[in-house]
XYZ file of C-alpha atoms in Angstrom:
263
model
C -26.121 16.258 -10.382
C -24.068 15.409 -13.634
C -24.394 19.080 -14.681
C -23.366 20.008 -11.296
C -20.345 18.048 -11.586
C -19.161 19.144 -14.913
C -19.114 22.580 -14.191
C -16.772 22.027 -11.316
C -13.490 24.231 -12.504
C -9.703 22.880 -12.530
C -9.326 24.846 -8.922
C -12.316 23.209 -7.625
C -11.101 19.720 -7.915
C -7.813 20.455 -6.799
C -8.924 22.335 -3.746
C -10.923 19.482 -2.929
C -8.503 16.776 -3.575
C -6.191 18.829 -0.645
C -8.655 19.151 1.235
C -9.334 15.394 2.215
C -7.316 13.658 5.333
C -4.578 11.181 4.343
C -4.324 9.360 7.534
C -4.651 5.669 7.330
C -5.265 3.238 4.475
C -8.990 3.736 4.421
C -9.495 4.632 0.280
C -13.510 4.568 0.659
C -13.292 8.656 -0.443
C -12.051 7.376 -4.298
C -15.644 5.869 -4.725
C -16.806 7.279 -7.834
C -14.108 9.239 -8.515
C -11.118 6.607 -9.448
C -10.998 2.444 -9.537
C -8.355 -0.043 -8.669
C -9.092 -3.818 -9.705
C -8.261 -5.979 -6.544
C -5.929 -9.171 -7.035
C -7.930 -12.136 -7.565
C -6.312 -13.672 -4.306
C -8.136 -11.222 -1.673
C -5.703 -10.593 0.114
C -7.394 -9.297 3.668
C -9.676 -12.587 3.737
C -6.499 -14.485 3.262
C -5.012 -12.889 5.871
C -8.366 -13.380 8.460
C -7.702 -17.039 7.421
C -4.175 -16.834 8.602
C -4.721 -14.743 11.876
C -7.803 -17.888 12.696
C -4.943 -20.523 12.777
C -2.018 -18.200 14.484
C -1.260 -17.831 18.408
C 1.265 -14.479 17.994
C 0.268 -12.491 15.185
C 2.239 -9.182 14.088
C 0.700 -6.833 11.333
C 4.126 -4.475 9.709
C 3.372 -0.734 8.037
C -0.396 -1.864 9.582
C -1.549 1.925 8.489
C -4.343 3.278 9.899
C -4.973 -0.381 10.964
C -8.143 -1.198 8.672
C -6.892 -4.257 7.244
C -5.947 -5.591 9.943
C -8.877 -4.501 12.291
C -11.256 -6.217 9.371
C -9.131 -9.520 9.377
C -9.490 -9.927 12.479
C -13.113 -9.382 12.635
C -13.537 -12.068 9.776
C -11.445 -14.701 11.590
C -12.786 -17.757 13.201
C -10.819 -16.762 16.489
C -8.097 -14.138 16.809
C -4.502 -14.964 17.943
C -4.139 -14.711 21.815
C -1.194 -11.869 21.043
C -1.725 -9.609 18.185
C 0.852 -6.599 17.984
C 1.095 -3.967 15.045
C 3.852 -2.260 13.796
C 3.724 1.479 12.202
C 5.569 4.174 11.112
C 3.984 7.283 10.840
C 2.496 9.092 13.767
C -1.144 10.253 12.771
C -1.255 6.620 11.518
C -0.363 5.043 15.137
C -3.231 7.308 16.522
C -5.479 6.004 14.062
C -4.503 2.619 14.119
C -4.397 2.319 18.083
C -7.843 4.285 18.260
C -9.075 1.111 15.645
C -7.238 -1.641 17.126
C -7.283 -1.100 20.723
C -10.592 -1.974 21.453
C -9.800 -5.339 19.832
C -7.100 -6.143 21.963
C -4.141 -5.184 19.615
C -1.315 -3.071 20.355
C 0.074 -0.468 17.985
C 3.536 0.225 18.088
C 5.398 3.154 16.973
C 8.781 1.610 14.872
C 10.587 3.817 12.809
C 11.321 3.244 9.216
C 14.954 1.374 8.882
C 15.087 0.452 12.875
C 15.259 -3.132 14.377
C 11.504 -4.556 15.171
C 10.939 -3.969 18.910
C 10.313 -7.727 19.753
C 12.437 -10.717 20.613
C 13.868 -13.618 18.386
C 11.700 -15.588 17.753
C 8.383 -14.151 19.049
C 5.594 -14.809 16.582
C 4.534 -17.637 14.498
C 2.600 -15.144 12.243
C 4.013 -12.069 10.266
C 1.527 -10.261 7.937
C 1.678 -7.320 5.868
C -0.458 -5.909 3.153
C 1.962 -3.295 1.205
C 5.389 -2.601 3.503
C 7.192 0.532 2.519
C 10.754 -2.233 2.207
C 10.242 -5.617 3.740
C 13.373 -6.178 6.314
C 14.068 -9.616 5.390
C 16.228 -10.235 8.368
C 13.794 -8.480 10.978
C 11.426 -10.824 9.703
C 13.227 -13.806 9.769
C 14.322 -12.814 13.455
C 11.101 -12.107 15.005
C 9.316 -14.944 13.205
C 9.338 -18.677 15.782
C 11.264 -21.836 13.657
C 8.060 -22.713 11.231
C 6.520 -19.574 11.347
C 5.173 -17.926 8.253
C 5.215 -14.582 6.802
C 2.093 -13.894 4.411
C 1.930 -10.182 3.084
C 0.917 -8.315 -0.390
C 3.497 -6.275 -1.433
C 3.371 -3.169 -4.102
C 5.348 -4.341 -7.442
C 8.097 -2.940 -9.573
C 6.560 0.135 -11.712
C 3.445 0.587 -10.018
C 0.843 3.400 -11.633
C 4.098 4.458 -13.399
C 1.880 6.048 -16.152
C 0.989 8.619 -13.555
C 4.693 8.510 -12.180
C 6.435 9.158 -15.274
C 3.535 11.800 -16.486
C 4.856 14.278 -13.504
C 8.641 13.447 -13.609
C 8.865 12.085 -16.960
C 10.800 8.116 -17.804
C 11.898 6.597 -15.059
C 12.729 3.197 -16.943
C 15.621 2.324 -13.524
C 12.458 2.468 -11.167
C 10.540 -0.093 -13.574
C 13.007 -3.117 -12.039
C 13.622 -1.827 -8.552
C 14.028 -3.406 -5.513
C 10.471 -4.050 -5.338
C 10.656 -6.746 -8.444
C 9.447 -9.903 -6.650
C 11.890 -11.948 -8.116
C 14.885 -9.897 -5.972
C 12.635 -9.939 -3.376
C 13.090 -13.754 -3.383
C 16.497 -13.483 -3.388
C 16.387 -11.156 -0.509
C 14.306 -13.299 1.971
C 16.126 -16.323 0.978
C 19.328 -14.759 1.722
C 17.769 -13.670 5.162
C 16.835 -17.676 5.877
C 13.337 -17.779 4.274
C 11.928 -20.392 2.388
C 9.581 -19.183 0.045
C 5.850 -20.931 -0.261
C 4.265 -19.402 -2.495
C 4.919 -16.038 -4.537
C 2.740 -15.014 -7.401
C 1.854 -11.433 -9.015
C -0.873 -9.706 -11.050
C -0.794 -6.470 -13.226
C -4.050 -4.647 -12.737
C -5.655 -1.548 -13.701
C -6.458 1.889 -12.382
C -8.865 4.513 -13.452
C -8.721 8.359 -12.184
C -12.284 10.287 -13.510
C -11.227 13.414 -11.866
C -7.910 15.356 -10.722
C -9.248 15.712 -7.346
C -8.487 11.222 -7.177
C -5.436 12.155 -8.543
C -4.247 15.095 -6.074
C -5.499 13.296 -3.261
C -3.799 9.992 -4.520
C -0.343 11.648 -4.487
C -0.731 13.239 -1.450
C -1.471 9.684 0.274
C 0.672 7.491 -1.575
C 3.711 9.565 -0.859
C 6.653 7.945 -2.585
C 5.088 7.857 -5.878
C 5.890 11.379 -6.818
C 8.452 12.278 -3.650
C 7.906 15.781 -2.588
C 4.538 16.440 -4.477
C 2.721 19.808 -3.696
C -0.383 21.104 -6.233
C 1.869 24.627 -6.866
C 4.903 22.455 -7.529
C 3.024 20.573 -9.972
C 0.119 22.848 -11.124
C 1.181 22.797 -15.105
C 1.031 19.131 -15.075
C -2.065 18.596 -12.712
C -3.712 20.998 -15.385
C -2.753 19.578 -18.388
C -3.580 15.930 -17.041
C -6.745 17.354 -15.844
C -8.055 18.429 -19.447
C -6.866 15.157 -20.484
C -9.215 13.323 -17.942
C -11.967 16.191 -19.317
C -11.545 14.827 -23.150
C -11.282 11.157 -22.873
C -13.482 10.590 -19.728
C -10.346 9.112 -17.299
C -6.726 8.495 -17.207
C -5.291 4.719 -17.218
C -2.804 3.192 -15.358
C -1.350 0.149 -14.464
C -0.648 -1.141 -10.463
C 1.163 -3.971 -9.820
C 0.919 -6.144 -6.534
C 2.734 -9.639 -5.592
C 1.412 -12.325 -2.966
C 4.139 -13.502 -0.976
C 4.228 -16.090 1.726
C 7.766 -17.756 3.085
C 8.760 -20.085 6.119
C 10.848 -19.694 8.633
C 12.596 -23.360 8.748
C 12.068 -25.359 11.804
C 14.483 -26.008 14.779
């Protein structure tokens, strides 16, 4: 099988790296071919934790709905309303194919629009990696004393892969996504913030197939990426993966929780 593998060619792995479905958040197809260390908090049984305690749950950017679908199933009672927010439309099909059958509705909210609830509806928000938290959509839709509990995606995550297609990028490194302006930006919306903490953690890609079909998934990492595009780079980063065994990079992720203050 090893010898198998190693005579796959560069237009192999790249075909095959197209080839795979990007739908959903389901990154089961990267066994054996790339690693990701997880934050030490474990984030999805936090959030199962959460959801046991909550009456009105809603899940934001739920993506294809598997975190949320295996929360659920590893809480000690689910919320009598859970609602899910998402906005892309092969993921709403995925995610209300998952979810339905538990009970949850999957709702269709554009990117930059108002939530589609009332003030004040949910004494739960959770959401593991948001494209841009709304701060005051949150805030709105969360009851006095509700909580919002989500993982977020740091400043200059797997930049070694970013900045190996479009070269330095040292304004992206302290974006918007930094979580100490995120602070800022949910206290400014009314939050009070519980608990905030982040971790640096590393990523390994062993082929250029993981790192094709990584790009083509996580879509704002390299905005606009297509394999003909970016064919001299895919090659040359694919006979660096051939000489040192894998490429190296760094994602970072922040654990944020924040209160809506009572009445």
């Amino acid at each position: 099988m090893a010898e198998q593998e190693q005579t796959r060619t560069f237009e192999d792995l790249v075909a095959e790296g197209t080839a795979v479905p990007t739908e959903g958040w389901d990154f089961s197809w990267f066994k054996g071919r790339a690693t990701e260390a997880r934050p030490s908090w474990g984030y999805a049984k936090a959030m199962a934790g959460r959801l046991g305690g909550a009456t009105a749950a809603l899940d934001i950017h739920t993506g294809g709905g598997e975190v949320l679908g295996f929360a659920l199933g590893a809480a000690a009672q689910a919320p009598v309303l859970t609602v899910a927010t998402e906005v892309w439309p092969p993921n709403v099909a995925k995610a209300t194919a998952l979810l339905r059958p538990r009970g949850v509705a999957v709702v269709a909210s554009p990117e930059g629009a108002p939530l589609p609830f009332a003030d004040d509806t949910f004494d739960l928000v959770v959401s593991r990696h948001p494209v841009r938290p709304d701060w005051p959509e949150i805030a709105r839709v969360l009851e006095p004393g509700g909580t919002y509990f989500a993982q977020h995606v740091g400043p200059g995550s797997a930049f070694e892969l970013v900045e190996h297609f479009l070269g330095p990028q040292p304004d992206q490194r302290h974006s918007s996504r930094h979580p100490d302006r995120e602070r800022e930006d949910a206290e400014a919306a009314g939050l009070e913030i519980v608990d905030l903490r982040a971790e640096r953690l590393r990523m390994e890609f062993y082929d250029i197939a993981a790192v094709v079909h990584f790009l083509r998934k996580v879509i704002w990492m390299v905005p606009g990426f297509t394999v003909q595009e970016y064919e001299p780079r895919l090659r040359a980063l694919h006979e660096r993966i051939e000489a040192e065994g894998s490429f190296v990079a760094h994602s970072t992720r922040h654990l944020f929780e924040a209160r809506k203050p009572g009445r």
